Amino acid sequence: MSEAGADIRRETLISNADPGDFLALMKPRVMSLVVFTALVGLMIAPGHIHPVIAAVAIFAVAVGAGASGALNMWYDADIDRVMRRTAGRPIPAGRVTAGEAKAFGLILSAMSVMVLGLATNWLAGGLLAFTIFFYVVIYTMWLKRSTAQNIVIGGAAGAFPPMIGWVAVTGSISLEAIILFLIIFLWTPPHFWALALVKNEDYARAGVPMLPVVSGDRTTRTQILLYTIILTPVVLSPYWFGFGGALYLASAVIGSGFMLWWAWDIFAKGDEASDRKACWRMFGGSILFLFALFASLLIERLSPALFQLVSRFAGFGA
Amino acid sequence: MSDNEKPRTLTAEEKARQKRRSRAIGLAVAGLVALFYVITIFKMGPAIMNRPL
């Protein structure tokens, strides 16, 4: 063995990672939105689930999402190294080895699926397994590097959590679960393409065929507007189908109005400075929009119980 | 074994990280045991007492 080879071998035997680095591998910020949407799916589903089992189910979905994140970082370490936005992640920064991240992701994947399956039902467990597979194999390994439609199809992975929450309670997939899925699925392209417009150079340098890199700025702006228009009736549909009430309708109408305005702004903007601002506004605003939609569903579901609780403390119900 | 292949002593920082990792793994394993215990109790509910003695 050469001297350099021996050095490398010796160094890799000693992990340099801190527990916090493994937490960072789980993409906690992405995980929080996944947890929230899964929680809403679980809470608004008809039927009963013990609160402790519900908490275990949400925990399993969170760990499954974290496992996907870790496996994504393992496979994408080469891309992450070149992109400014991701260069500080644990693997490109040299704090965690790719092998450690892979093992960590695989173990967490297996554990999360097993726990969810045992705690709730195996359809929910199977959906979680499929979501991890879809995100890691279909999106990360295949679509991300090969087509400009990567996030359109890959967006399905992020859209599954509310469906998993729903299935954890009901044991079956129904129209409501599919609508929740569609909302996130159609929300994903305008959200990520707004970021891709701003980070175009980063993606181009890393060789990731994002839509602005492959088809250019103009096409991306048009696509953002088109997807936002298609998203609008889907966002309103929970009200038509009766599982979204007045609060949801208000959030959906106001939020969709903002989304359409931001999308139009991106479509119409000319100069670069104001254009970046419009893209960032769409990127951040769309997160808020999705949060507001799901929060409305949650509040409507919880409101009778909350009202009872408030009444009891205020002495109305005595 | 050549000099290059001899294990070297860990630095103080590496030892501290190793300790923190070990502690985290220990906590995770303990957490998993607790999790399976909780799932068992709450999935079975009162039926857990319903067994021949």
GROMACS .gro file of N, CA, C and O in nm, chain A residues 232-278:
model
  188
  232THR      N    1  -5.473   2.620  -0.873
  232THR     CA    2  -5.583   2.692  -0.808
  232THR      C    3  -5.711   2.610  -0.789
  232THR      O    4  -5.759   2.599  -0.675
  233PRO      N    5  -5.769   2.549  -0.895
  233PRO     CA    6  -5.891   2.470  -0.871
  233PRO      C    7  -5.869   2.351  -0.779
  233PRO      O    8  -5.959   2.314  -0.702
  234VAL      N    9  -5.749   2.293  -0.784
  234VAL     CA   10  -5.720   2.178  -0.696
  234VAL      C   11  -5.717   2.224  -0.550
  234VAL      O   12  -5.767   2.154  -0.461
  235VAL      N   13  -5.661   2.341  -0.527
  235VAL     CA   14  -5.655   2.395  -0.391
  235VAL      C   15  -5.796   2.425  -0.339
  235VAL      O   16  -5.825   2.408  -0.220
  236LEU      N   17  -5.884   2.467  -0.429
  236LEU     CA   18  -6.022   2.499  -0.387
  236LEU      C   19  -6.108   2.373  -0.368
  236LEU      O   20  -6.211   2.377  -0.299
  237SER      N   21  -6.066   2.261  -0.427
  237SER     CA   22  -6.152   2.142  -0.428
  237SER      C   23  -6.186   2.084  -0.289
  237SER      O   24  -6.294   2.028  -0.274
  238PRO      N   25  -6.101   2.092  -0.188
  238PRO     CA   26  -6.143   2.039  -0.057
  238PRO      C   27  -6.274   2.103  -0.007
  238PRO      O   28  -6.354   2.038   0.061
  239TYR      N   29  -6.296   2.228  -0.044
  239TYR     CA   30  -6.422   2.294  -0.004
  239TYR      C   31  -6.539   2.230  -0.080
  239TYR      O   32  -6.642   2.199  -0.021
  240TRP      N   33  -6.520   2.210  -0.213
  240TRP     CA   34  -6.627   2.149  -0.293
  240TRP      C   35  -6.658   2.007  -0.246
  240TRP      O   36  -6.772   1.963  -0.249
  241PHE      N   37  -6.554   1.937  -0.206
  241PHE     CA   38  -6.576   1.797  -0.164
  241PHE      C   39  -6.613   1.785  -0.016
  241PHE      O   40  -6.629   1.676   0.035
  242GLY      N   41  -6.623   1.898   0.050
  242GLY     CA   42  -6.680   1.900   0.185
  242GLY      C   43  -6.585   1.871   0.300
  242GLY      O   44  -6.629   1.865   0.414
  243PHE      N   45  -6.455   1.855   0.275
  243PHE     CA   46  -6.367   1.837   0.390
  243PHE      C   47  -6.286   1.961   0.424
  243PHE      O   48  -6.200   1.959   0.512
  244GLY      N   49  -6.315   2.070   0.355
  244GLY     CA   50  -6.259   2.200   0.390
  244GLY      C   51  -6.375   2.294   0.416
  244GLY      O   52  -6.469   2.297   0.336
  245GLY      N   53  -6.371   2.369   0.525
  245GLY     CA   54  -6.482   2.458   0.559
  245GLY      C   55  -6.456   2.602   0.514
  245GLY      O   56  -6.378   2.626   0.422
  246ALA      N   57  -6.524   2.696   0.583
  246ALA     CA   58  -6.516   2.837   0.546
  246ALA      C   59  -6.374   2.893   0.565
  246ALA      O   60  -6.324   2.969   0.482
  247LEU      N   61  -6.310   2.853   0.676
  247LEU     CA   62  -6.174   2.902   0.703
  247LEU      C   63  -6.079   2.854   0.593
  247LEU      O   64  -5.996   2.932   0.542
  248TYR      N   65  -6.096   2.726   0.557
  248TYR     CA   66  -6.011   2.672   0.450
  248TYR      C   67  -6.036   2.748   0.320
  248TYR      O   68  -5.940   2.784   0.250
  249LEU      N   69  -6.163   2.772   0.290
  249LEU     CA   70  -6.197   2.842   0.165
  249LEU      C   71  -6.132   2.980   0.162
  249LEU      O   72  -6.074   3.021   0.061
  250ALA      N   73  -6.140   3.051   0.278
  250ALA     CA   74  -6.079   3.184   0.285
  250ALA      C   75  -5.928   3.176   0.259
  250ALA      O   76  -5.873   3.253   0.179
  251SER      N   77  -5.862   3.080   0.325
  251SER     CA   78  -5.717   3.064   0.305
  251SER      C   79  -5.685   3.030   0.161
  251SER      O   80  -5.589   3.082   0.103
  252ALA      N   81  -5.767   2.941   0.104
  252ALA     CA   82  -5.743   2.896  -0.034
  252ALA      C   83  -5.760   3.010  -0.133
  252ALA      O   84  -5.678   3.028  -0.224
  253VAL      N   85  -5.866   3.089  -0.114
  253VAL     CA   86  -5.893   3.199  -0.208
  253VAL      C   87  -5.786   3.307  -0.196
  253VAL      O   88  -5.726   3.349  -0.296
  254ILE      N   89  -5.760   3.350  -0.071
  254ILE     CA   90  -5.660   3.457  -0.052
  254ILE      C   91  -5.522   3.408  -0.095
  254ILE      O   92  -5.450   3.476  -0.169
  255GLY      N   93  -5.487   3.287  -0.049
  255GLY     CA   94  -5.355   3.232  -0.082
  255GLY      C   95  -5.336   3.213  -0.231
  255GLY      O   96  -5.231   3.248  -0.287
  256SER      N   97  -5.438   3.159  -0.298
  256SER     CA   98  -5.427   3.138  -0.443
  256SER      C   99  -5.415   3.272  -0.515
  256SER      O  100  -5.342   3.282  -0.615
  257GLY      N  101  -5.485   3.372  -0.464
  257GLY     CA  102  -5.474   3.506  -0.521
  257GLY      C  103  -5.330   3.555  -0.516
  257GLY      O  104  -5.275   3.604  -0.617
  258PHE      N  105  -5.268   3.539  -0.400
  258PHE     CA  106  -5.127   3.580  -0.386
  258PHE      C  107  -5.037   3.498  -0.478
  258PHE      O  108  -4.948   3.554  -0.544
  259MET      N  109  -5.061   3.366  -0.482
  259MET     CA  110  -4.977   3.279  -0.566
  259MET      C  111  -4.984   3.322  -0.712
  259MET      O  112  -4.883   3.329  -0.782
  260LEU      N  113  -5.110   3.351  -0.758
  260LEU     CA  114  -5.127   3.391  -0.897
  260LEU      C  115  -5.059   3.525  -0.924
  260LEU      O  116  -4.997   3.546  -1.029
  261TRP      N  117  -5.069   3.613  -0.826
  261TRP     CA  118  -5.005   3.746  -0.840
  261TRP      C  119  -4.852   3.730  -0.848
  261TRP      O  120  -4.787   3.788  -0.936
  262TRP      N  121  -4.795   3.649  -0.757
  262TRP     CA  122  -4.650   3.627  -0.758
  262TRP      C  123  -4.605   3.560  -0.888
  262TRP      O  124  -4.501   3.595  -0.945
  263ALA      N  125  -4.684   3.462  -0.933
  263ALA     CA  126  -4.649   3.390  -1.057
  263ALA      C  127  -4.654   3.486  -1.176
  263ALA      O  128  -4.567   3.483  -1.264
  264TRP      N  129  -4.756   3.574  -1.177
  264TRP     CA  130  -4.767   3.671  -1.286
  264TRP      C  131  -4.649   3.768  -1.282
  264TRP      O  132  -4.593   3.805  -1.385
  265ASP      N  133  -4.611   3.807  -1.160
  265ASP     CA  134  -4.499   3.897  -1.139
  265ASP      C  135  -4.371   3.838  -1.199
  265ASP      O  136  -4.296   3.907  -1.269
  266ILE      N  137  -4.348   3.710  -1.170
  266ILE     CA  138  -4.229   3.642  -1.223
  266ILE      C  139  -4.237   3.636  -1.376
  266ILE      O  140  -4.139   3.657  -1.445
  267PHE      N  141  -4.359   3.608  -1.425
  267PHE     CA  142  -4.380   3.596  -1.570
  267PHE      C  143  -4.353   3.730  -1.641
  267PHE      O  144  -4.293   3.734  -1.748
  268ALA      N  145  -4.396   3.838  -1.576
  268ALA     CA  146  -4.390   3.968  -1.643
  268ALA      C  147  -4.261   4.046  -1.616
  268ALA      O  148  -4.229   4.139  -1.691
  269LYS      N  149  -4.188   4.011  -1.510
  269LYS     CA  150  -4.072   4.091  -1.468
  269LYS      C  151  -3.963   4.095  -1.574
  269LYS      O  152  -3.935   3.995  -1.639
  270GLY      N  153  -3.899   4.209  -1.584
  270GLY     CA  154  -3.791   4.223  -1.682
  270GLY      C  155  -3.653   4.237  -1.622
  270GLY      O  156  -3.565   4.155  -1.645
  271ASP      N  157  -3.636   4.341  -1.537
  271ASP     CA  158  -3.499   4.367  -1.489
  271ASP      C  159  -3.459   4.268  -1.379
  271ASP      O  160  -3.544   4.218  -1.304
  272GLU      N  161  -3.329   4.244  -1.372
  272GLU     CA  162  -3.280   4.133  -1.290
  272GLU      C  163  -3.303   4.150  -1.140
  272GLU      O  164  -3.340   4.055  -1.072
  273ALA      N  165  -3.282   4.273  -1.089
  273ALA     CA  166  -3.293   4.295  -0.944
  273ALA      C  167  -3.433   4.267  -0.892
  273ALA      O  168  -3.453   4.191  -0.798
  274SER      N  169  -3.532   4.327  -0.958
  274SER     CA  170  -3.671   4.306  -0.913
  274SER      C  171  -3.716   4.163  -0.942
  274SER      O  172  -3.802   4.108  -0.875
  275ASP      N  173  -3.654   4.103  -1.044
  275ASP     CA  174  -3.688   3.966  -1.080
  275ASP      C  175  -3.648   3.869  -0.970
  275ASP      O  176  -3.725   3.781  -0.931
  276ARG      N  177  -3.526   3.885  -0.917
  276ARG     CA  178  -3.480   3.799  -0.807
  276ARG      C  179  -3.573   3.812  -0.687
  276ARG      O  180  -3.605   3.714  -0.622
  277LYS      N  181  -3.613   3.936  -0.662
  277LYS     CA  182  -3.703   3.963  -0.549
  277LYS      C  183  -3.835   3.887  -0.568
  277LYS      O  184  -3.888   3.826  -0.475
  278ALA      N  185  -3.887   3.891  -0.691
  278ALA     CA  186  -4.014   3.823  -0.721
  278ALA      C  187  -4.000   3.672  -0.702
  278ALA      O  188  -4.091   3.607  -0.649
   0.00000   0.00000   0.00000
